[in-house]
PDB file of C-alpha atoms in Angstrom:
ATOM      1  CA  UNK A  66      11.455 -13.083  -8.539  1.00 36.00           C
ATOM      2  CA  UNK A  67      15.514 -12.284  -8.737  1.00 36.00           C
ATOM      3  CA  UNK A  68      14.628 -11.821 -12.807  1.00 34.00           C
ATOM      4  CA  UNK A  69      13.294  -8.853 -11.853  1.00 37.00           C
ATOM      5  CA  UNK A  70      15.927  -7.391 -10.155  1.00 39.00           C
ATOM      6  CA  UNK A  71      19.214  -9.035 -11.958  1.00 37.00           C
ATOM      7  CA  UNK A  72      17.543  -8.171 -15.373  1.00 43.00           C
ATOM      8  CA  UNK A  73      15.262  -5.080 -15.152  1.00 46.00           C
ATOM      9  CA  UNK A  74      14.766  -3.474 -18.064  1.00 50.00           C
ATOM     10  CA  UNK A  75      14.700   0.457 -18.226  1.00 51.00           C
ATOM     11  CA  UNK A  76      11.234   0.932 -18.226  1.00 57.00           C
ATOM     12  CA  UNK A  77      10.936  -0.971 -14.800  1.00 63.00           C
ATOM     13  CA  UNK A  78      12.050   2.509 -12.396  1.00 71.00           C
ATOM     14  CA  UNK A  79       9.488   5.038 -14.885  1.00 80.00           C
ATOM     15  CA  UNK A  80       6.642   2.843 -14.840  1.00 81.00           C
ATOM     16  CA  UNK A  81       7.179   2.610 -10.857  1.00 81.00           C
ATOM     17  CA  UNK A  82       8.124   6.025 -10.414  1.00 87.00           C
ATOM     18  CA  UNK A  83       4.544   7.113 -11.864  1.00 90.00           C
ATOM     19  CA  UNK A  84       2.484   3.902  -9.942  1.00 91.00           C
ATOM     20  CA  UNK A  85       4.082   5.460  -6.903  1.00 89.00           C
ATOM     21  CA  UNK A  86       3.444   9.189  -7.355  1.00 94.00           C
ATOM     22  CA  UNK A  87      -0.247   8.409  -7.949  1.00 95.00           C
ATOM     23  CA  UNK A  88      -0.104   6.369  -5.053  1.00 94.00           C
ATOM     24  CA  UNK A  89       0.974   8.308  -2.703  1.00 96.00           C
ATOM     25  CA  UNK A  90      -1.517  11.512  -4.614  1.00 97.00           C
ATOM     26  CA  UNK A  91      -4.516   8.820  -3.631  1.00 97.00           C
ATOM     27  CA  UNK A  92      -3.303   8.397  -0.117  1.00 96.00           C
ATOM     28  CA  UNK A  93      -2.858  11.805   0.740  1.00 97.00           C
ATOM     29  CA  UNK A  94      -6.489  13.064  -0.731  1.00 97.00           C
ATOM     30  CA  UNK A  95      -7.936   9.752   0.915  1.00 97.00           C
ATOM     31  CA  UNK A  96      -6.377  10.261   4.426  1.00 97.00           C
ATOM     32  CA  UNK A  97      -7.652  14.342   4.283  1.00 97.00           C
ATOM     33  CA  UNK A  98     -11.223  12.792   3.147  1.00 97.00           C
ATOM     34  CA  UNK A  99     -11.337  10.298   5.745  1.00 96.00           C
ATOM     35  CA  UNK A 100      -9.726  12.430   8.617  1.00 95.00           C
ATOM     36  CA  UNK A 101     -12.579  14.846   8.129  1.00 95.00           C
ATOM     37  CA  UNK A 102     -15.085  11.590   8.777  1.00 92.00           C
ATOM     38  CA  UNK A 103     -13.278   9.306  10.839  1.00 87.00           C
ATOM     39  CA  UNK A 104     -15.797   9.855  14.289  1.00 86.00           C
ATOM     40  CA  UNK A 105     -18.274   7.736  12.691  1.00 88.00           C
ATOM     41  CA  UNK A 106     -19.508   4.781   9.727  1.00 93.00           C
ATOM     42  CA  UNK A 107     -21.128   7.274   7.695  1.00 93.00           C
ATOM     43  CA  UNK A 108     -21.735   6.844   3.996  1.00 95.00           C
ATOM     44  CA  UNK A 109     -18.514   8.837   2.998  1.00 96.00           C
ATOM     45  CA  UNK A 110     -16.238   7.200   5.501  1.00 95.00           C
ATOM     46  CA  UNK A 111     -17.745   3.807   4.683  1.00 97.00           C
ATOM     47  CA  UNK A 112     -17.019   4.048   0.575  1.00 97.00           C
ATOM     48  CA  UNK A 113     -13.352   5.746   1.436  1.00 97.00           C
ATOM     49  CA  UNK A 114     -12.411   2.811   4.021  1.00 97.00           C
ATOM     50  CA  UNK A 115     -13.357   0.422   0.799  1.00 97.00           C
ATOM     51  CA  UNK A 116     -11.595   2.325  -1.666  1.00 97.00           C
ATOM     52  CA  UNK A 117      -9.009   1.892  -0.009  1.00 97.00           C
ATOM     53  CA  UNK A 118      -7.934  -1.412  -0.669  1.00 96.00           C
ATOM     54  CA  UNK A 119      -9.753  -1.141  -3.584  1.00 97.00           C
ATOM     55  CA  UNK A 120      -7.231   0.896  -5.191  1.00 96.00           C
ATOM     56  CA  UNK A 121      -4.347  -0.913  -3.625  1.00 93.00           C
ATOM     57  CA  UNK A 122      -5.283  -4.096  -5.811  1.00 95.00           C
ATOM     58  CA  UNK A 123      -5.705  -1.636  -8.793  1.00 95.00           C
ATOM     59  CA  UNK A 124      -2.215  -0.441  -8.269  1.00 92.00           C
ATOM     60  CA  UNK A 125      -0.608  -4.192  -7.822  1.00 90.00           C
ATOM     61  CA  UNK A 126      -2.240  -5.266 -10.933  1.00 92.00           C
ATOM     62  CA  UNK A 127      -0.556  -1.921 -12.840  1.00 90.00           C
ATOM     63  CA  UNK A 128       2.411  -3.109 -11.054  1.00 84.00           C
ATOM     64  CA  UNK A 129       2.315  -6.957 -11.966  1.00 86.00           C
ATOM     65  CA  UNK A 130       1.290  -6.000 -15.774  1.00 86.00           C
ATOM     66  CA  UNK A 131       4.720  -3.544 -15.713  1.00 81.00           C
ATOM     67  CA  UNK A 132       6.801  -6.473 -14.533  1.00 76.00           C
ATOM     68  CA  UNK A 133       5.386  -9.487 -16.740  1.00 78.00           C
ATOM     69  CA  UNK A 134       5.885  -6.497 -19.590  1.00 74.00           C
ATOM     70  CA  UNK A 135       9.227  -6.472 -18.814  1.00 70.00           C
ATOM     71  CA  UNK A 136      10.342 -10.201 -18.562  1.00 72.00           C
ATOM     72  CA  UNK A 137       9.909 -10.092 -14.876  1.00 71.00           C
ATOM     73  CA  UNK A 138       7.387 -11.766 -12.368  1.00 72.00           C
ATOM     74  CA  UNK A 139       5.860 -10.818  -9.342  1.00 76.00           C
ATOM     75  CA  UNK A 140       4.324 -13.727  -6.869  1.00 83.00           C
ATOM     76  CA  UNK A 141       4.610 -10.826  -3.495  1.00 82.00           C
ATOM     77  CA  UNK A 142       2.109  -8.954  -5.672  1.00 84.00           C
ATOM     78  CA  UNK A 143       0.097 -11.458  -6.645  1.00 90.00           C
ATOM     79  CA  UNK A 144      -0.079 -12.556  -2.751  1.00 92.00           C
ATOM     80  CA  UNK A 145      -0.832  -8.421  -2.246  1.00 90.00           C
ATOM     81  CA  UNK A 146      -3.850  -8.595  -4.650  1.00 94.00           C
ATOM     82  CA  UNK A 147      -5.174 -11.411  -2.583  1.00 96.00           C
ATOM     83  CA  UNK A 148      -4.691  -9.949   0.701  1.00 96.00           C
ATOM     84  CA  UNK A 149      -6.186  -6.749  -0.317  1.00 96.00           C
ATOM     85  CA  UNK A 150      -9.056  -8.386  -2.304  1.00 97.00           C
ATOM     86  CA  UNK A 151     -10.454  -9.949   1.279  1.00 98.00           C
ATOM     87  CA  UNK A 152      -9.652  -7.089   2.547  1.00 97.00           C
ATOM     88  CA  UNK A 153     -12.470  -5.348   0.729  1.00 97.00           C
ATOM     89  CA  UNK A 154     -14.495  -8.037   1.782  1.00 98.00           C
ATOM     90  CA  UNK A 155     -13.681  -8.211   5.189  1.00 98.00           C
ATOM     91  CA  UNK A 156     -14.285  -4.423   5.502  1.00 98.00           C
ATOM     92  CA  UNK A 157     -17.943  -4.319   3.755  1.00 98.00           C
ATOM     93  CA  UNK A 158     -18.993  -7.212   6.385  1.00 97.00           C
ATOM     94  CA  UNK A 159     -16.908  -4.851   9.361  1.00 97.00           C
ATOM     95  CA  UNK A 160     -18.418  -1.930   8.538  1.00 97.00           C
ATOM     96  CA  UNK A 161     -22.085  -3.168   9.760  1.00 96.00           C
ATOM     97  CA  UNK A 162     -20.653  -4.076  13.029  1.00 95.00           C
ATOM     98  CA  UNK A 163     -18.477  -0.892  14.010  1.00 94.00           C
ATOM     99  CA  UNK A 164     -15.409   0.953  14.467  1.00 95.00           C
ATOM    100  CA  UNK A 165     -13.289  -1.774  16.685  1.00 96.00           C
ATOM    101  CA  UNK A 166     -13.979  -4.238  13.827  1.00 97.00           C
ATOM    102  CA  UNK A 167     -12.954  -2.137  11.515  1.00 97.00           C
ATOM    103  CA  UNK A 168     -10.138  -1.671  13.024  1.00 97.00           C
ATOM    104  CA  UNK A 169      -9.346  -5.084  13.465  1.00 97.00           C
ATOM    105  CA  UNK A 170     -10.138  -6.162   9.434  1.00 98.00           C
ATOM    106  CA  UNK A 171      -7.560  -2.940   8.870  1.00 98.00           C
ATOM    107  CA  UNK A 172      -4.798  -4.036  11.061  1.00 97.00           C
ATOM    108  CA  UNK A 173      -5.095  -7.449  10.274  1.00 98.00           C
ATOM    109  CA  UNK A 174      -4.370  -6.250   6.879  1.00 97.00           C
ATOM    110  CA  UNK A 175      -1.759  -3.949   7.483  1.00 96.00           C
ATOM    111  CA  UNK A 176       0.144  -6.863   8.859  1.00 97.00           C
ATOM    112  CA  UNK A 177      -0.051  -9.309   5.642  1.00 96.00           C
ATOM    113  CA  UNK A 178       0.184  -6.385   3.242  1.00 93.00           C
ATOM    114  CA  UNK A 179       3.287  -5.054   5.467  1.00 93.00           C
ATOM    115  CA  UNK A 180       5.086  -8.443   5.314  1.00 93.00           C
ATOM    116  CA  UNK A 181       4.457  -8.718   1.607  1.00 89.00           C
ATOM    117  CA  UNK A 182       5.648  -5.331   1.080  1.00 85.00           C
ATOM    118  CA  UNK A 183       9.005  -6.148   3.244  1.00 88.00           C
ATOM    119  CA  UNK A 184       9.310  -9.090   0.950  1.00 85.00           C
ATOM    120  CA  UNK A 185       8.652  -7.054  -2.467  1.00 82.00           C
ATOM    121  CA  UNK A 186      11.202  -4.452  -1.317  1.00 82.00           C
ATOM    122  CA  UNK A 187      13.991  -6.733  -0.724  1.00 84.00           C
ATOM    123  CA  UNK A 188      13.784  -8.605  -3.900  1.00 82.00           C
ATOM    124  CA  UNK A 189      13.501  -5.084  -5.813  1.00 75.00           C
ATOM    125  CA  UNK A 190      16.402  -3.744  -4.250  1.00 78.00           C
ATOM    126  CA  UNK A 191      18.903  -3.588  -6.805  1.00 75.00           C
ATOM    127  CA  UNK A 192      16.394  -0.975  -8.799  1.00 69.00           C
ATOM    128  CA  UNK A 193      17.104   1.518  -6.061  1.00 67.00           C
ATOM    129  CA  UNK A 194      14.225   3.517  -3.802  1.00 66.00           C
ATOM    130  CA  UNK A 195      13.409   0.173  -2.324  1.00 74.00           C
ATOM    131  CA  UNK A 196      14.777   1.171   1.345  1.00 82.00           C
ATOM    132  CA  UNK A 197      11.871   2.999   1.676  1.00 81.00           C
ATOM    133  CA  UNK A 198       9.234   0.507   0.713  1.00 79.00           C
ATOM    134  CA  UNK A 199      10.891  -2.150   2.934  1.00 88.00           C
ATOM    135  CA  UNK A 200      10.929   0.309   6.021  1.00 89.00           C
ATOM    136  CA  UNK A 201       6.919   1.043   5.384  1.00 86.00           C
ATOM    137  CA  UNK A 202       6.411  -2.615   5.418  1.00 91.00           C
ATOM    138  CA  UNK A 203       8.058  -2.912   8.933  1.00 93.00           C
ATOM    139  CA  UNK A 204       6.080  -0.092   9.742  1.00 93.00           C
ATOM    140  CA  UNK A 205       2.572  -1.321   8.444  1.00 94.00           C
ATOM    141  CA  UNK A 206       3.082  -4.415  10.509  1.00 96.00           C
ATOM    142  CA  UNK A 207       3.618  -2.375  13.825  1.00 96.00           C
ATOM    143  CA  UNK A 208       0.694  -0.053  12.654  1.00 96.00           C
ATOM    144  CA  UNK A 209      -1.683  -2.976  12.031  1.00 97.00           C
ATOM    145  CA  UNK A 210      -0.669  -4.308  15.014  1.00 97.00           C
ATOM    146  CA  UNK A 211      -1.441  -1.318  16.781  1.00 96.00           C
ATOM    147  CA  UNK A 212      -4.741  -0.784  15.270  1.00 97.00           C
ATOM    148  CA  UNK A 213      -6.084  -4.071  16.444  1.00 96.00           C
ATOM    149  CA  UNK A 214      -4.989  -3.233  20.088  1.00 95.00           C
ATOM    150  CA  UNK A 215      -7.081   0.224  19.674  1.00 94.00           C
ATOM    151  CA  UNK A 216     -10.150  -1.728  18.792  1.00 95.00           C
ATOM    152  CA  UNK A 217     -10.666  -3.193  22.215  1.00 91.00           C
ATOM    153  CA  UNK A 218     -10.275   0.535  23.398  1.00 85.00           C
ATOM    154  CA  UNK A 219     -12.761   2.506  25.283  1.00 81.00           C
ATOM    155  CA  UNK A 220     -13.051   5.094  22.688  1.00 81.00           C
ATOM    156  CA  UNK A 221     -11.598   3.516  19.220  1.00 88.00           C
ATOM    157  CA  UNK A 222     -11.389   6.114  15.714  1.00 90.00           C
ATOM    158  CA  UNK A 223     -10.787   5.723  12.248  1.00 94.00           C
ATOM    159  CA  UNK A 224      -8.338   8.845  12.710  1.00 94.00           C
ATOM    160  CA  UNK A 225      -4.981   7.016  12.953  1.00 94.00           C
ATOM    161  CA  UNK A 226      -6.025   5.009   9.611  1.00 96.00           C
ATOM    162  CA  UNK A 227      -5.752   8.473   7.948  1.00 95.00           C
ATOM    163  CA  UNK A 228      -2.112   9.350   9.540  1.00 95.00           C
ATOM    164  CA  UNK A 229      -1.305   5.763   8.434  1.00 94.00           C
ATOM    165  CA  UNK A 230      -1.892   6.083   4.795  1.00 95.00           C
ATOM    166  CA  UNK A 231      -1.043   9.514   4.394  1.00 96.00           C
ATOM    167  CA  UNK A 232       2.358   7.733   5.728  1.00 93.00           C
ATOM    168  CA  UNK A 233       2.227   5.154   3.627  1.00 90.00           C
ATOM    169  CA  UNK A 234       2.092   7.763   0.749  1.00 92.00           C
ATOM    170  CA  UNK A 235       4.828   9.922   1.593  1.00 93.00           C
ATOM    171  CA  UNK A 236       7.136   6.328   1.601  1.00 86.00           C
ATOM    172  CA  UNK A 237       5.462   5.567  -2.101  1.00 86.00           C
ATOM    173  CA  UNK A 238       6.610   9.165  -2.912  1.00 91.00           C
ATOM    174  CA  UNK A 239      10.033   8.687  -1.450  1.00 88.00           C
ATOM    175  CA  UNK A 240      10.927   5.354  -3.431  1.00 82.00           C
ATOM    176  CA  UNK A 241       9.673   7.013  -6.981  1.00 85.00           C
ATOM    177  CA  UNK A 242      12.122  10.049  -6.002  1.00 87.00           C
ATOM    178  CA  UNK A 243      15.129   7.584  -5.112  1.00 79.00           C
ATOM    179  CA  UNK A 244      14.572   5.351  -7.941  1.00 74.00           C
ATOM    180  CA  UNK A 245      17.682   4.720 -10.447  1.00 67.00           C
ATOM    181  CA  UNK A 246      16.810   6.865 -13.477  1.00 64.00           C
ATOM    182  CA  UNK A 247      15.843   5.277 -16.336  1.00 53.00           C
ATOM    183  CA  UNK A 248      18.670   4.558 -18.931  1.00 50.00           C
ATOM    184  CA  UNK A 249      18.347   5.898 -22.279  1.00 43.00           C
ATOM    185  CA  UNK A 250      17.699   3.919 -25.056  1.00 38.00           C
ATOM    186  CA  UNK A 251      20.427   4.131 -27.863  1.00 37.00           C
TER     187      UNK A 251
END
């Protein structure tokens, strides 16, 4: 993992920079789509809350591709694609049960993803714009945490799942702006 950071070549920060731009562009048209459908499972708000994750294991493979690319490797992400993979899973089987288990499969996820995303952060560091990636971590474990207390609620929602990625995105934004710019090539 340190090869990464000791040795990153200068196409490491661009090719991040644009994974997290899109990213947080995804999270912040997904979290207005699913805020507009979070009081019930209906069709649209069943197909966003699997899209989701969906796209996070899109974005982790773009991610380990731009690493192994560049001499580097990436085991947190390879851990994320796992996490997020049964994710998917455990939200299609959720979904046919209700709200509260939703909400359980999503904090539940929150939690690994967050402490994989702490880890990722630290050992990217030294590339700058990492700060805010590690801080989202921390705060996708307190999230997911949270969201599994709300399912045993009286009245549980998908609506904080929306304020939580749209979150998530403006930290992906954040880290592409703070990134060390890319060194020209002479």
């Amino acid at each position: 993992m340190d090869t990464l950071v000791s040795t990153a070549p200068p196409s490491v920060p661009a090719t991040l920079r644009k994974l997290y731009v899109g990213r947080f562009a995804f999270a912040a048209v997904w979290a207005g789509l699913l805020f507009a459908t979070a009081d019930t499972l209906g069709p649209l708000s069943v197909a966003l809350l699997l899209i989701y994750p969906l796209f996070d294991v899109a974005a982790a493979v773009v991610d380990v591709r731009s690493a192994k690319a560049n001499g580097g490797t990436a085991p947190a992400l390879h851990v994320n694609i796992a996490i997020s993979s049964l994710a998917v899973i455990g939200l299609a089987v959720a979904v046919t049960s209700g709200i509260p288990d939703v909400l359980r499969i999503w904090g539940a996820w929150a939690v690994a993803s967050g402490l994989v995303q702490l880890v990722a952060g630290a050992v990217r560091r030294a590339l700058g714009g990492q700060w805010p990636m590690i801080i989202s971590g921390a705060i996708s474990v307190l999230a997911g945490t949270s969201f599994i207390t709300q399912a045993g609620s009286g009245d549980p929602t998908l609506v904080n799942l929306a304020g939580y990625a749209f979150l998530g995105g403006v930290f992906f934004l954040v880290s592409a702006l703070r990134l060390k710019p890319t060194r020209n090539r002479a």
